PDB file of C-alpha atoms in Angstrom:
ATOM      1  CA  HIS A   1       6.822  29.838 -31.241  1.00  0.00           C
ATOM      2  CA  SER A   2       4.290  27.841 -31.504  1.00  0.00           C
ATOM      3  CA  PHE A   3       4.945  24.832 -28.373  1.00  0.00           C
ATOM      4  CA  PRO A   4       4.560  20.878 -28.613  1.00  0.00           C
ATOM      5  CA  THR A   5       0.593  20.810 -26.980  1.00  0.00           C
ATOM      6  CA  ARG A   6       0.648  17.023 -24.291  1.00  0.00           C
ATOM      7  CA  ARG A   7      -2.265  14.863 -23.813  1.00  0.00           C
ATOM      8  CA  SER A   8      -4.408  15.257 -20.982  1.00  0.00           C
ATOM      9  CA  SER A   9      -2.908  11.023 -20.182  1.00  0.00           C
ATOM     10  CA  ASP A  10       1.047  12.810 -20.082  1.00  0.00           C
ATOM     11  CA  LEU A  11      -0.435  15.540 -17.946  1.00  0.00           C
ATOM     12  CA  LEU A  12      -1.562  12.894 -15.646  1.00  0.00           C
ATOM     13  CA  ALA A  13       1.171  10.145 -15.051  1.00  0.00           C
ATOM     14  CA  MET A  14       3.374  14.197 -14.745  1.00  0.00           C
ATOM     15  CA  ARG A  15       1.253  15.239 -11.945  1.00  0.00           C
ATOM     16  CA  ALA A  16       0.860  11.354 -10.498  1.00  0.00           C
ATOM     17  CA  LEU A  17       4.495  11.451 -10.340  1.00  0.00           C
ATOM     18  CA  LEU A  18       5.207  14.955  -8.830  1.00  0.00           C
ATOM     19  CA  LEU A  19       2.380  14.250  -6.554  1.00  0.00           C
ATOM     20  CA  THR A  20       4.878  11.288  -5.087  1.00  0.00           C
ATOM     21  CA  SER A  21       7.247  13.141  -5.846  1.00  0.00           C
ATOM     22  CA  CYS A  22       5.876  15.190  -3.442  1.00  0.00           C
ATOM     23  CA  LEU A  23       4.634  12.889  -0.689  1.00  0.00           C
ATOM     24  CA  LEU A  24       8.161  10.870  -0.350  1.00  0.00           C
ATOM     25  CA  GLN A  25      10.032  14.220   0.190  1.00  0.00           C
ATOM     26  CA  GLU A  26       7.086  15.312   2.679  1.00  0.00           C
ATOM     27  CA  ALA A  27       7.692  10.885   4.024  1.00  0.00           C
ATOM     28  CA  ALA A  28      11.690  11.580   4.043  1.00  0.00           C
ATOM     29  CA  ALA A  29      11.770  14.726   6.071  1.00  0.00           C
ATOM     30  CA  LEU A  30       9.155  13.071   9.197  1.00  0.00           C
ATOM     31  CA  GLN A  31      12.902  11.430   9.988  1.00  0.00           C
ATOM     32  CA  LEU A  32      11.103   8.176  10.629  1.00  0.00           C
ATOM     33  CA  PRO A  33      12.449   4.856  12.334  1.00  0.00           C
ATOM     34  CA  ALA A  34      15.659   3.746  10.318  1.00  0.00           C
ATOM     35  CA  ARG A  35      12.898  -0.042  10.446  1.00  0.00           C
ATOM     36  CA  ALA A  36      10.076   0.176  11.673  1.00  0.00           C
ATOM     37  CA  ARG A  37       9.372  -2.718   9.047  1.00  0.00           C
ATOM     38  CA  VAL A  38       8.111  -6.115  10.926  1.00  0.00           C
ATOM     39  CA  VAL A  39       7.799  -8.443   8.759  1.00  0.00           C
ATOM     40  CA  ASN A  40       5.049 -11.282  10.400  1.00  0.00           C
ATOM     41  CA  ARG A  41       3.478 -14.334   8.866  1.00  0.00           C
ATOM     42  CA  ALA A  42      -0.319 -13.491   8.701  1.00  0.00           C
ATOM     43  CA  PRO A  43      -1.801 -14.358  10.659  1.00  0.00           C
ATOM     44  CA  ALA A  44       0.558 -12.155  13.329  1.00  0.00           C
ATOM     45  CA  VAL A  45      -1.564 -13.029  16.958  1.00  0.00           C
ATOM     46  CA  ARG A  46      -4.961 -14.967  17.403  1.00  0.00           C
ATOM     47  CA  MET A  47      -6.823 -12.271  19.657  1.00  0.00           C
ATOM     48  CA  ALA A  48      -9.818 -13.762  22.170  1.00  0.00           C
ATOM     49  CA  GLU A  49     -11.752 -11.376  19.474  1.00  0.00           C
ATOM     50  CA  PRO A  50     -11.545 -13.214  16.059  1.00  0.00           C
ATOM     51  CA  VAL A  51     -11.082 -10.396  13.327  1.00  0.00           C
ATOM     52  CA  ASP A  52     -13.537 -10.258  10.322  1.00  0.00           C
ATOM     53  CA  PRO A  53     -13.129 -13.670   8.601  1.00  0.00           C
ATOM     54  CA  ARG A  54     -12.832 -11.996   4.689  1.00  0.00           C
ATOM     55  CA  ILE A  55      -9.200 -10.639   5.997  1.00  0.00           C
ATOM     56  CA  GLU A  56      -7.876 -13.904   6.120  1.00  0.00           C
ATOM     57  CA  GLN A  57      -9.272 -14.605   3.404  1.00  0.00           C
ATOM     58  CA  LEU A  58      -8.217 -11.350   1.101  1.00  0.00           C
ATOM     59  CA  ILE A  59      -4.742 -11.837   2.842  1.00  0.00           C
ATOM     60  CA  SER A  60      -4.669 -15.325   0.731  1.00  0.00           C
ATOM     61  CA  GLU A  61      -6.566 -14.493  -2.121  1.00  0.00           C
ATOM     62  CA  ASN A  62      -4.191 -12.016  -3.559  1.00  0.00           C
ATOM     63  CA  LYS A  63       0.243 -12.321  -3.896  1.00  0.00           C
ATOM     64  CA  VAL A  64      -0.551  -8.605  -4.043  1.00  0.00           C
ATOM     65  CA  MET A  65      -2.484  -7.186  -0.905  1.00  0.00           C
ATOM     66  CA  LEU A  66      -3.893  -3.117   0.041  1.00  0.00           C
ATOM     67  CA  PHE A  67      -5.447  -2.102   3.150  1.00  0.00           C
ATOM     68  CA  MET A  68      -6.447   1.645   1.666  1.00  0.00           C
ATOM     69  CA  LYS A  69      -8.423   4.817   1.904  1.00  0.00           C
ATOM     70  CA  GLY A  70      -9.833   4.736  -0.819  1.00  0.00           C
ATOM     71  CA  ASN A  71      -9.045   2.004  -4.102  1.00  0.00           C
ATOM     72  CA  LYS A  72      -6.725   2.636  -6.094  1.00  0.00           C
ATOM     73  CA  MET A  73      -8.304   4.597  -8.415  1.00  0.00           C
ATOM     74  CA  PHE A  74      -9.458   7.133  -6.281  1.00  0.00           C
ATOM     75  CA  PRO A  75      -7.122   6.612  -2.955  1.00  0.00           C
ATOM     76  CA  GLN A  76      -8.463   9.364  -0.234  1.00  0.00           C
ATOM     77  CA  CYS A  77      -5.534   9.895   1.418  1.00  0.00           C
ATOM     78  CA  GLY A  78      -2.109  11.423   0.776  1.00  0.00           C
ATOM     79  CA  PHE A  79      -0.540   8.107   2.067  1.00  0.00           C
ATOM     80  CA  SER A  80      -2.545   5.528   0.556  1.00  0.00           C
ATOM     81  CA  ASN A  81      -2.543   7.227  -2.730  1.00  0.00           C
ATOM     82  CA  THR A  82       1.961   6.819  -2.723  1.00  0.00           C
ATOM     83  CA  VAL A  83       1.141   3.577  -1.682  1.00  0.00           C
ATOM     84  CA  VAL A  84      -0.152   2.637  -4.740  1.00  0.00           C
ATOM     85  CA  GLN A  85       2.078   4.840  -6.396  1.00  0.00           C
ATOM     86  CA  ILE A  86       4.787   3.288  -6.340  1.00  0.00           C
ATOM     87  CA  LEU A  87       3.199  -0.293  -5.974  1.00  0.00           C
ATOM     88  CA  ASN A  88       1.808   0.984 -10.466  1.00  0.00           C
ATOM     89  CA  ALA A  89       5.558   2.357 -10.527  1.00  0.00           C
ATOM     90  CA  CYS A  90       6.356  -1.209  -9.559  1.00  0.00           C
ATOM     91  CA  GLU A  91       4.244  -2.624 -12.539  1.00  0.00           C
ATOM     92  CA  THR A  92       2.663  -5.308 -10.452  1.00  0.00           C
ATOM     93  CA  PRO A  93      -0.560  -6.575 -10.005  1.00  0.00           C
ATOM     94  CA  PHE A  94      -2.651  -5.681  -6.350  1.00  0.00           C
ATOM     95  CA  GLU A  95      -6.354  -5.810  -4.958  1.00  0.00           C
ATOM     96  CA  THR A  96      -6.910  -3.195  -2.924  1.00  0.00           C
ATOM     97  CA  PHE A  97      -9.720  -2.940   0.312  1.00  0.00           C
ATOM     98  CA  ASP A  98     -11.375  -0.020   0.669  1.00  0.00           C
ATOM     99  CA  VAL A  99     -11.520  -0.029   4.846  1.00  0.00           C
ATOM    100  CA  LEU A 100     -13.238   3.835   4.633  1.00  0.00           C
ATOM    101  CA  SER A 101     -16.909   1.483   3.369  1.00  0.00           C
ATOM    102  CA  ASP A 102     -16.285  -0.906   6.526  1.00  0.00           C
ATOM    103  CA  GLN A 103     -15.835   0.023  10.012  1.00  0.00           C
ATOM    104  CA  ARG A 104     -15.187  -3.503  11.412  1.00  0.00           C
ATOM    105  CA  VAL A 105     -12.275  -4.535   8.709  1.00  0.00           C
ATOM    106  CA  ARG A 106     -11.091  -0.782   9.510  1.00  0.00           C
ATOM    107  CA  GLU A 107     -10.048  -1.330  13.314  1.00  0.00           C
ATOM    108  CA  ASP A 108      -9.347  -5.788  12.720  1.00  0.00           C
ATOM    109  CA  ILE A 109      -6.482  -5.208  10.327  1.00  0.00           C
ATOM    110  CA  LYS A 110      -4.838  -3.042  13.414  1.00  0.00           C
ATOM    111  CA  ARG A 111      -5.343  -6.030  15.664  1.00  0.00           C
ATOM    112  CA  PHE A 112      -4.396  -7.929  12.582  1.00  0.00           C
ATOM    113  CA  SER A 113      -1.790  -6.722  12.077  1.00  0.00           C
ATOM    114  CA  SER A 114      -0.985  -5.067  15.196  1.00  0.00           C
ATOM    115  CA  TRP A 115      -0.145  -1.811  12.725  1.00  0.00           C
ATOM    116  CA  PRO A 116      -1.789   1.396  13.905  1.00  0.00           C
ATOM    117  CA  THR A 117      -2.183   2.862  11.204  1.00  0.00           C
ATOM    118  CA  ILE A 118      -3.537   2.522   6.935  1.00  0.00           C
ATOM    119  CA  PRO A 119      -2.366   1.275   4.594  1.00  0.00           C
ATOM    120  CA  GLN A 120      -0.800  -1.591   5.478  1.00  0.00           C
ATOM    121  CA  VAL A 121       1.198  -3.678   2.237  1.00  0.00           C
ATOM    122  CA  TYR A 122       1.121  -7.848   2.795  1.00  0.00           C
ATOM    123  CA  VAL A 123       2.773  -9.662  -0.032  1.00  0.00           C
ATOM    124  CA  GLU A 124       2.172 -13.278   0.075  1.00  0.00           C
ATOM    125  CA  GLY A 125       0.809 -13.495   3.057  1.00  0.00           C
ATOM    126  CA  GLU A 126       3.338 -11.669   4.798  1.00  0.00           C
ATOM    127  CA  PHE A 127       2.822  -8.171   6.616  1.00  0.00           C
ATOM    128  CA  LEU A 128       4.446  -5.434   5.543  1.00  0.00           C
ATOM    129  CA  GLY A 129       4.389  -2.245   6.848  1.00  0.00           C
ATOM    130  CA  GLY A 130       2.255   0.859   5.933  1.00  0.00           C
ATOM    131  CA  CYS A 131       3.569   3.726   3.815  1.00  0.00           C
ATOM    132  CA  ASP A 132       7.458   4.851   5.063  1.00  0.00           C
ATOM    133  CA  VAL A 133       8.427   0.457   4.985  1.00  0.00           C
ATOM    134  CA  MET A 134       6.771   1.062   1.259  1.00  0.00           C
ATOM    135  CA  ILE A 135       9.040   3.759   0.685  1.00  0.00           C
ATOM    136  CA  GLU A 136      12.647   2.999   2.269  1.00  0.00           C
ATOM    137  CA  MET A 137      11.557  -0.651   0.111  1.00  0.00           C
ATOM    138  CA  TYR A 138      10.785   0.740  -2.965  1.00  0.00           C
ATOM    139  CA  GLN A 139      13.997   3.514  -2.660  1.00  0.00           C
ATOM    140  CA  SER A 140      16.471   0.458  -1.879  1.00  0.00           C
ATOM    141  CA  GLY A 141      15.078  -1.791  -4.414  1.00  0.00           C
ATOM    142  CA  GLU A 142      13.838  -4.636  -1.908  1.00  0.00           C
ATOM    143  CA  LEU A 143      10.541  -4.063  -3.373  1.00  0.00           C
ATOM    144  CA  ALA A 144      10.841  -4.790  -6.559  1.00  0.00           C
ATOM    145  CA  GLU A 145      13.282  -7.873  -5.706  1.00  0.00           C
ATOM    146  CA  LEU A 146      10.345  -8.995  -3.535  1.00  0.00           C
ATOM    147  CA  LEU A 147       7.253  -8.724  -5.542  1.00  0.00           C
ATOM    148  CA  GLU A 148       8.696  -9.962  -9.247  1.00  0.00           C
ATOM    149  CA  LYS A 149       9.049 -12.965  -7.169  1.00  0.00           C
ATOM    150  CA  ALA A 150       5.771 -13.303  -5.402  1.00  0.00           C
ATOM    151  CA  ASN A 151       4.835 -12.623  -8.932  1.00  0.00           C
ATOM    152  CA  ALA A 152       7.473 -15.581 -10.617  1.00  0.00           C
ATOM    153  CA  SER A 153       5.348 -17.903  -7.590  1.00  0.00           C
TER     154      SER A 153
END
């Protein structure tokens, strides 16, 4: 028998979906709090020590901004990769900032949002949360709805 061959792009897409599925299952197994998400208008709080001004600029200039480890073409951690895959699945344009490339931004973004981990997603200036929140919002359909509204404005 001869089996149909798949193009390499099809194989890469299938591998990405499989990886995302595995990461979603792992995240679900963590039994995260039912609702960790806190939506804040950025900036959430003014700190005694100012945060890097690029943070506010990036958030205000991009409808969907992802602070992550790596970039959307080459994520450097599983959680960042999962968020990239979710945003790609929603077919929404987004920009990224690689926190591994800048230690100051890496620390300041955590203080800016009062959220201790990376990745962090902002939509229209609002902090949504990290990987667990994005998974939850994606699965409920809330993320697609929010992104649709943001892209329409």
